[in-house]
Amino acid sequence: MKLAGLSLEPGERLSGSELRSRFDRGMTGRGIEICYDDDDQRYLRLFSSDTGPYGDDVTGGQFTYIGEGRTGDQTLTGGNKFLARAKHHPLPIFFFHRGSAGADWEYQGQVEVVDYAHGPFEGDDRDVYRFVLRRRHERRERIDEEEAAADLAPAERTATTRSRIIRNTALATELKERYSHTCQVCGERRRRGVHDGYAEAHHLKPLGRPHDGPDVEANLLVLCPDHHADFDYGMIAVDPETYTIAHAYERELDGTSLSVREDHDLDADSLDYHNRTVASF
C-alpha cells in the first residue's frame, strides 16, 4: 500500500478486516500504531473508543487524546514518542474512533499534533501524556472583511527551503526480494495478493536527526509489520555477535535467533546502537 493511493473518506466505517485490506496490515491492539507504506514512509494510526480506559472526548475540531500505557506513569517511548515528535515533524496521522464494543471503527480524518503535556490523570495516581490534536479537514483560513477589499495589497512573500531525507527505496526493495518478503525475526511471510509477498524495511539506526543513520543495506532489516512496530517501540533487542533475540513480551521469540543471509552483511554497530538507544526494556 502507498499512502498516495489510499482511498479513505472521513465518516467511513470499517471493520478490523476492512482496515487490514485498506492498509495492507492488521491491528496490533495498541492505541497508537507506527506504520510504514510501500515507500517506507512512516505514518501513524490512532484508535480511540468510548469503552476505552480514558474516555477520550473526540468531539470538535480540536480535542485531547490520552497517550498509551495503562499501568504506571506513561513514558515518552513507543507511540507516545512518535506522536510527540509529530508536533515539530509532521507526518500523516489517521484517526479512528469506535462508539461501543464490537462496533466498526469510524474514520474521522487525519489529525495533527498541536501540543502535548505530561501530568496527573484524574482519579488515578499516575501521570499520563495528553496530546492536543486538531482535525486537518476542520482548519479554515479566515479572511477579515477589510482584507477582502479589492484594493488589498498583495501579501509579502518569502522564499524558503525545506530539506527532507531521500530514501533509497530500490535498496530496500531489493533486500525484501532477497528475503522473499520473509520476516527476519519470526520467519512469517505475509501477502499483498495471491502471488505477491509483503514485508517492511527497518533502519536499525534511524535516518533522521539526531540519529543520522546511513541508508545502506548493512543498516536494514526485513520485517513483518508487527515486528517492525516492535523494533520502533523498543520491544526487541538483538545481540550484535550471536544475533540472539531478546523480546519484551513474546516468550516464544525470546532467545531465538535473527535470520541473516550470508549475502547480507549486517552492521554490528547498528545493532548495538539500536540496543543502547531505542530498546527500552
PDB file of C-alpha atoms in Angstrom, residues 32-187:
ATOM      1  CA  ILE A  32      -1.009   4.411  18.681  1.00  0.00           C
ATOM      2  CA  GLU A  33       0.313   2.307  15.807  1.00  0.00           C
ATOM      3  CA  ILE A  34       3.554   3.110  13.992  1.00  0.00           C
ATOM      4  CA  CYS A  35       3.217   2.104  10.333  1.00  0.00           C
ATOM      5  CA  TYR A  36       5.081   2.313   7.019  1.00  0.00           C
ATOM      6  CA  ASP A  37       3.828   2.213   3.441  1.00  0.00           C
ATOM      7  CA  ASP A  38       5.485   0.580   0.427  1.00  0.00           C
ATOM      8  CA  ASP A  39       7.811   3.570   0.035  1.00  0.00           C
ATOM      9  CA  ASP A  40       8.855   3.236   3.709  1.00  0.00           C
ATOM     10  CA  GLN A  41       7.012   6.460   4.510  1.00  0.00           C
ATOM     11  CA  ARG A  42       6.161   6.491   8.191  1.00  0.00           C
ATOM     12  CA  TYR A  43       2.589   7.237   9.303  1.00  0.00           C
ATOM     13  CA  LEU A  44       0.530   6.720  12.458  1.00  0.00           C
ATOM     14  CA  ARG A  45      -2.891   5.206  13.110  1.00  0.00           C
ATOM     15  CA  LEU A  46      -4.660   6.378  16.260  1.00  0.00           C
ATOM     16  CA  PHE A  47      -7.548   4.457  17.804  1.00  0.00           C
ATOM     17  CA  SER A  48      -9.970   5.728  20.462  1.00  0.00           C
ATOM     18  CA  SER A  49     -13.022   4.007  21.907  1.00  0.00           C
ATOM     19  CA  ASP A  50     -15.873   5.114  24.159  1.00  0.00           C
ATOM     20  CA  THR A  51     -15.273   1.926  26.136  1.00  0.00           C
ATOM     21  CA  GLY A  52     -11.526   2.541  26.450  1.00  0.00           C
ATOM     22  CA  PRO A  53      -9.750   3.291  29.736  1.00  0.00           C
ATOM     23  CA  TYR A  54      -9.520   7.048  29.212  1.00  0.00           C
ATOM     24  CA  GLY A  55     -12.901   8.008  27.746  1.00  0.00           C
ATOM     25  CA  ASP A  56     -11.395  10.455  25.251  1.00  0.00           C
ATOM     26  CA  ASP A  57     -13.833  13.201  24.208  1.00  0.00           C
ATOM     27  CA  VAL A  58     -13.138  13.356  20.481  1.00  0.00           C
ATOM     28  CA  THR A  59     -15.872  15.829  19.563  1.00  0.00           C
ATOM     29  CA  GLY A  60     -14.998  19.142  17.969  1.00  0.00           C
ATOM     30  CA  GLY A  61     -12.266  20.223  15.625  1.00  0.00           C
ATOM     31  CA  GLN A  62      -9.660  20.182  18.393  1.00  0.00           C
ATOM     32  CA  PHE A  63      -9.610  17.619  21.214  1.00  0.00           C
ATOM     33  CA  THR A  64      -7.419  15.891  23.790  1.00  0.00           C
ATOM     34  CA  TYR A  65      -6.124  12.358  23.296  1.00  0.00           C
ATOM     35  CA  ILE A  66      -4.528  10.409  26.170  1.00  0.00           C
ATOM     36  CA  GLY A  67      -1.329   8.586  25.243  1.00  0.00           C
ATOM     37  CA  GLU A  68      -0.639   4.874  25.565  1.00  0.00           C
ATOM     38  CA  GLY A  69       0.322   2.951  28.671  1.00  0.00           C
ATOM     39  CA  ARG A  70      -2.302   1.556  31.066  1.00  0.00           C
ATOM     40  CA  THR A  71      -0.122   0.841  34.098  1.00  0.00           C
ATOM     41  CA  GLY A  72       2.319   3.086  35.898  1.00  0.00           C
ATOM     42  CA  ASP A  73       3.368   6.523  34.697  1.00  0.00           C
ATOM     43  CA  GLN A  74       3.300   6.883  30.921  1.00  0.00           C
ATOM     44  CA  THR A  75       6.718   7.445  29.368  1.00  0.00           C
ATOM     45  CA  LEU A  76       7.809   9.214  26.217  1.00  0.00           C
ATOM     46  CA  THR A  77       8.599   5.986  24.385  1.00  0.00           C
ATOM     47  CA  GLY A  78       6.968   3.967  21.606  1.00  0.00           C
ATOM     48  CA  GLY A  79       3.845   5.533  20.169  1.00  0.00           C
ATOM     49  CA  ASN A  80       3.926   8.420  22.648  1.00  0.00           C
ATOM     50  CA  LYS A  81       7.386   9.385  21.421  1.00  0.00           C
ATOM     51  CA  PHE A  82       6.390   9.356  17.747  1.00  0.00           C
ATOM     52  CA  LEU A  83       3.174  11.281  18.411  1.00  0.00           C
ATOM     53  CA  ALA A  84       5.078  13.919  20.407  1.00  0.00           C
ATOM     54  CA  ARG A  85       7.684  14.189  17.661  1.00  0.00           C
ATOM     55  CA  ALA A  86       4.909  14.925  15.153  1.00  0.00           C
ATOM     56  CA  LYS A  87       4.365  18.331  16.775  1.00  0.00           C
ATOM     57  CA  HIS A  88       7.526  19.633  15.101  1.00  0.00           C
ATOM     58  CA  HIS A  89       7.991  16.955  12.445  1.00  0.00           C
ATOM     59  CA  PRO A  90       4.504  16.374  10.955  1.00  0.00           C
ATOM     60  CA  LEU A  91       3.595  13.085   9.328  1.00  0.00           C
ATOM     61  CA  PRO A  92       0.276  11.523   8.228  1.00  0.00           C
ATOM     62  CA  ILE A  93      -1.834  10.602  11.286  1.00  0.00           C
ATOM     63  CA  PHE A  94      -5.084   8.696  10.617  1.00  0.00           C
ATOM     64  CA  PHE A  95      -7.632   8.872  13.433  1.00  0.00           C
ATOM     65  CA  PHE A  96     -10.269   6.181  14.109  1.00  0.00           C
ATOM     66  CA  HIS A  97     -12.996   6.128  16.769  1.00  0.00           C
ATOM     67  CA  ARG A  98     -15.378   3.411  17.951  1.00  0.00           C
ATOM     68  CA  GLY A  99     -18.562   4.252  19.804  1.00  0.00           C
ATOM     69  CA  SER A 100     -19.119   0.925  21.543  1.00  0.00           C
ATOM     70  CA  ALA A 101     -17.563  -2.502  21.927  1.00  0.00           C
ATOM     71  CA  GLY A 102     -17.925  -4.675  18.860  1.00  0.00           C
ATOM     72  CA  ALA A 103     -18.845  -1.793  16.545  1.00  0.00           C
ATOM     73  CA  ASP A 104     -16.911  -0.845  13.438  1.00  0.00           C
ATOM     74  CA  TRP A 105     -14.252   1.850  13.516  1.00  0.00           C
ATOM     75  CA  GLU A 106     -15.244   5.257  12.143  1.00  0.00           C
ATOM     76  CA  TYR A 107     -12.507   7.038  10.228  1.00  0.00           C
ATOM     77  CA  GLN A 108     -12.588  10.658  11.371  1.00  0.00           C
ATOM     78  CA  GLY A 109      -9.905  12.016   9.062  1.00  0.00           C
ATOM     79  CA  GLN A 110      -6.294  12.979   9.530  1.00  0.00           C
ATOM     80  CA  VAL A 111      -5.194  14.941  12.579  1.00  0.00           C
ATOM     81  CA  GLU A 112      -2.147  16.957  13.556  1.00  0.00           C
ATOM     82  CA  VAL A 113      -0.460  17.465  16.932  1.00  0.00           C
ATOM     83  CA  VAL A 114      -0.924  20.968  18.329  1.00  0.00           C
ATOM     84  CA  ASP A 115       0.730  20.382  21.706  1.00  0.00           C
ATOM     85  CA  TYR A 116       1.239  17.815  24.470  1.00  0.00           C
ATOM     86  CA  ALA A 117       1.839  17.765  28.229  1.00  0.00           C
ATOM     87  CA  HIS A 118       2.633  15.263  30.969  1.00  0.00           C
ATOM     88  CA  GLY A 119       0.728  15.293  34.249  1.00  0.00           C
ATOM     89  CA  PRO A 120      -1.636  13.511  36.685  1.00  0.00           C
ATOM     90  CA  PHE A 121      -4.620  11.603  35.347  1.00  0.00           C
ATOM     91  CA  GLU A 122      -7.926  12.352  37.055  1.00  0.00           C
ATOM     92  CA  GLY A 123      -8.948   9.668  39.521  1.00  0.00           C
ATOM     93  CA  ASP A 124      -5.674   7.763  39.192  1.00  0.00           C
ATOM     94  CA  ASP A 125      -2.342   8.010  40.962  1.00  0.00           C
ATOM     95  CA  ARG A 126      -0.165   8.204  37.871  1.00  0.00           C
ATOM     96  CA  ASP A 127       0.976  10.623  35.169  1.00  0.00           C
ATOM     97  CA  VAL A 128      -0.156  10.420  31.541  1.00  0.00           C
ATOM     98  CA  TYR A 129       0.549  12.243  28.286  1.00  0.00           C
ATOM     99  CA  ARG A 130      -2.204  14.489  26.942  1.00  0.00           C
ATOM    100  CA  PHE A 131      -1.971  15.266  23.239  1.00  0.00           C
ATOM    101  CA  VAL A 132      -3.952  18.163  21.813  1.00  0.00           C
ATOM    102  CA  LEU A 133      -4.996  17.086  18.323  1.00  0.00           C
ATOM    103  CA  ARG A 134      -6.620  19.103  15.571  1.00  0.00           C
ATOM    104  CA  ARG A 135      -8.513  17.717  12.608  1.00  0.00           C
ATOM    105  CA  ARG A 136      -6.821  18.742   9.408  1.00  0.00           C
ATOM    106  CA  HIS A 137     -10.063  18.973   7.429  1.00  0.00           C
ATOM    107  CA  GLU A 138     -11.505  21.321  10.087  1.00  0.00           C
ATOM    108  CA  ARG A 139      -8.914  24.022   9.532  1.00  0.00           C
ATOM    109  CA  ARG A 140     -10.203  27.090   7.740  1.00  0.00           C
ATOM    110  CA  GLU A 141      -8.454  30.209   6.554  1.00  0.00           C
ATOM    111  CA  ARG A 142     -10.406  33.138   7.947  1.00  0.00           C
ATOM    112  CA  ILE A 143     -10.378  36.345   5.899  1.00  0.00           C
ATOM    113  CA  ASP A 144     -11.240  39.616   7.578  1.00  0.00           C
ATOM    114  CA  GLU A 145     -13.796  41.689   5.647  1.00  0.00           C
ATOM    115  CA  GLU A 146     -11.365  44.596   5.396  1.00  0.00           C
ATOM    116  CA  GLU A 147      -8.688  42.301   4.000  1.00  0.00           C
ATOM    117  CA  ALA A 148     -11.152  41.165   1.346  1.00  0.00           C
ATOM    118  CA  ALA A 149     -11.310  44.676  -0.135  1.00  0.00           C
ATOM    119  CA  ALA A 150     -10.452  44.944  -3.802  1.00  0.00           C
ATOM    120  CA  ASP A 151      -7.548  47.274  -3.163  1.00  0.00           C
ATOM    121  CA  LEU A 152      -5.882  44.924  -0.686  1.00  0.00           C
ATOM    122  CA  ALA A 153      -2.144  44.983  -1.291  1.00  0.00           C
ATOM    123  CA  PRO A 154      -0.601  41.613  -2.203  1.00  0.00           C
ATOM    124  CA  ALA A 155       0.833  39.761   0.777  1.00  0.00           C
ATOM    125  CA  GLU A 156       4.577  39.862   1.116  1.00  0.00           C
ATOM    126  CA  ARG A 157       6.116  36.511   0.210  1.00  0.00           C
ATOM    127  CA  THR A 158       9.294  34.973   1.491  1.00  0.00           C
ATOM    128  CA  ALA A 159      11.146  32.184  -0.267  1.00  0.00           C
ATOM    129  CA  THR A 160      12.090  29.275   1.997  1.00  0.00           C
ATOM    130  CA  THR A 161      13.852  25.979   1.530  1.00  0.00           C
ATOM    131  CA  ARG A 162      12.883  22.664   3.055  1.00  0.00           C
ATOM    132  CA  SER A 163      15.040  19.594   3.435  1.00  0.00           C
ATOM    133  CA  ARG A 164      13.900  16.006   3.747  1.00  0.00           C
ATOM    134  CA  ILE A 165      15.517  12.608   3.759  1.00  0.00           C
ATOM    135  CA  ILE A 166      15.573  10.857   0.384  1.00  0.00           C
ATOM    136  CA  ARG A 167      15.367   7.115   0.948  1.00  0.00           C
ATOM    137  CA  ASN A 168      16.880   4.627  -1.455  1.00  0.00           C
ATOM    138  CA  THR A 169      13.689   2.625  -1.972  1.00  0.00           C
ATOM    139  CA  ALA A 170      15.367   0.430  -4.615  1.00  0.00           C
ATOM    140  CA  LEU A 171      17.825  -0.765  -1.965  1.00  0.00           C
ATOM    141  CA  ALA A 172      15.039  -1.760   0.426  1.00  0.00           C
ATOM    142  CA  THR A 173      13.003  -3.368  -2.365  1.00  0.00           C
ATOM    143  CA  GLU A 174      15.939  -5.494  -3.495  1.00  0.00           C
ATOM    144  CA  LEU A 175      16.654  -6.663   0.062  1.00  0.00           C
ATOM    145  CA  LYS A 176      12.990  -7.587   0.612  1.00  0.00           C
ATOM    146  CA  GLU A 177      13.060  -9.669  -2.571  1.00  0.00           C
ATOM    147  CA  ARG A 178      16.268 -11.378  -1.476  1.00  0.00           C
ATOM    148  CA  TYR A 179      14.499 -12.447   1.724  1.00  0.00           C
ATOM    149  CA  SER A 180      11.346 -13.355  -0.255  1.00  0.00           C
ATOM    150  CA  HIS A 181       9.455 -10.825   1.911  1.00  0.00           C
ATOM    151  CA  THR A 182      10.055 -13.060   4.942  1.00  0.00           C
ATOM    152  CA  CYS A 183      10.454 -11.512   8.401  1.00  0.00           C
ATOM    153  CA  GLN A 184      13.960 -11.933   9.807  1.00  0.00           C
ATOM    154  CA  VAL A 185      12.521 -12.161  13.323  1.00  0.00           C
ATOM    155  CA  CYS A 186       9.595 -14.595  13.126  1.00  0.00           C
ATOM    156  CA  GLY A 187      10.014 -16.153   9.659  1.00  0.00           C
TER     157      GLY A 187
END
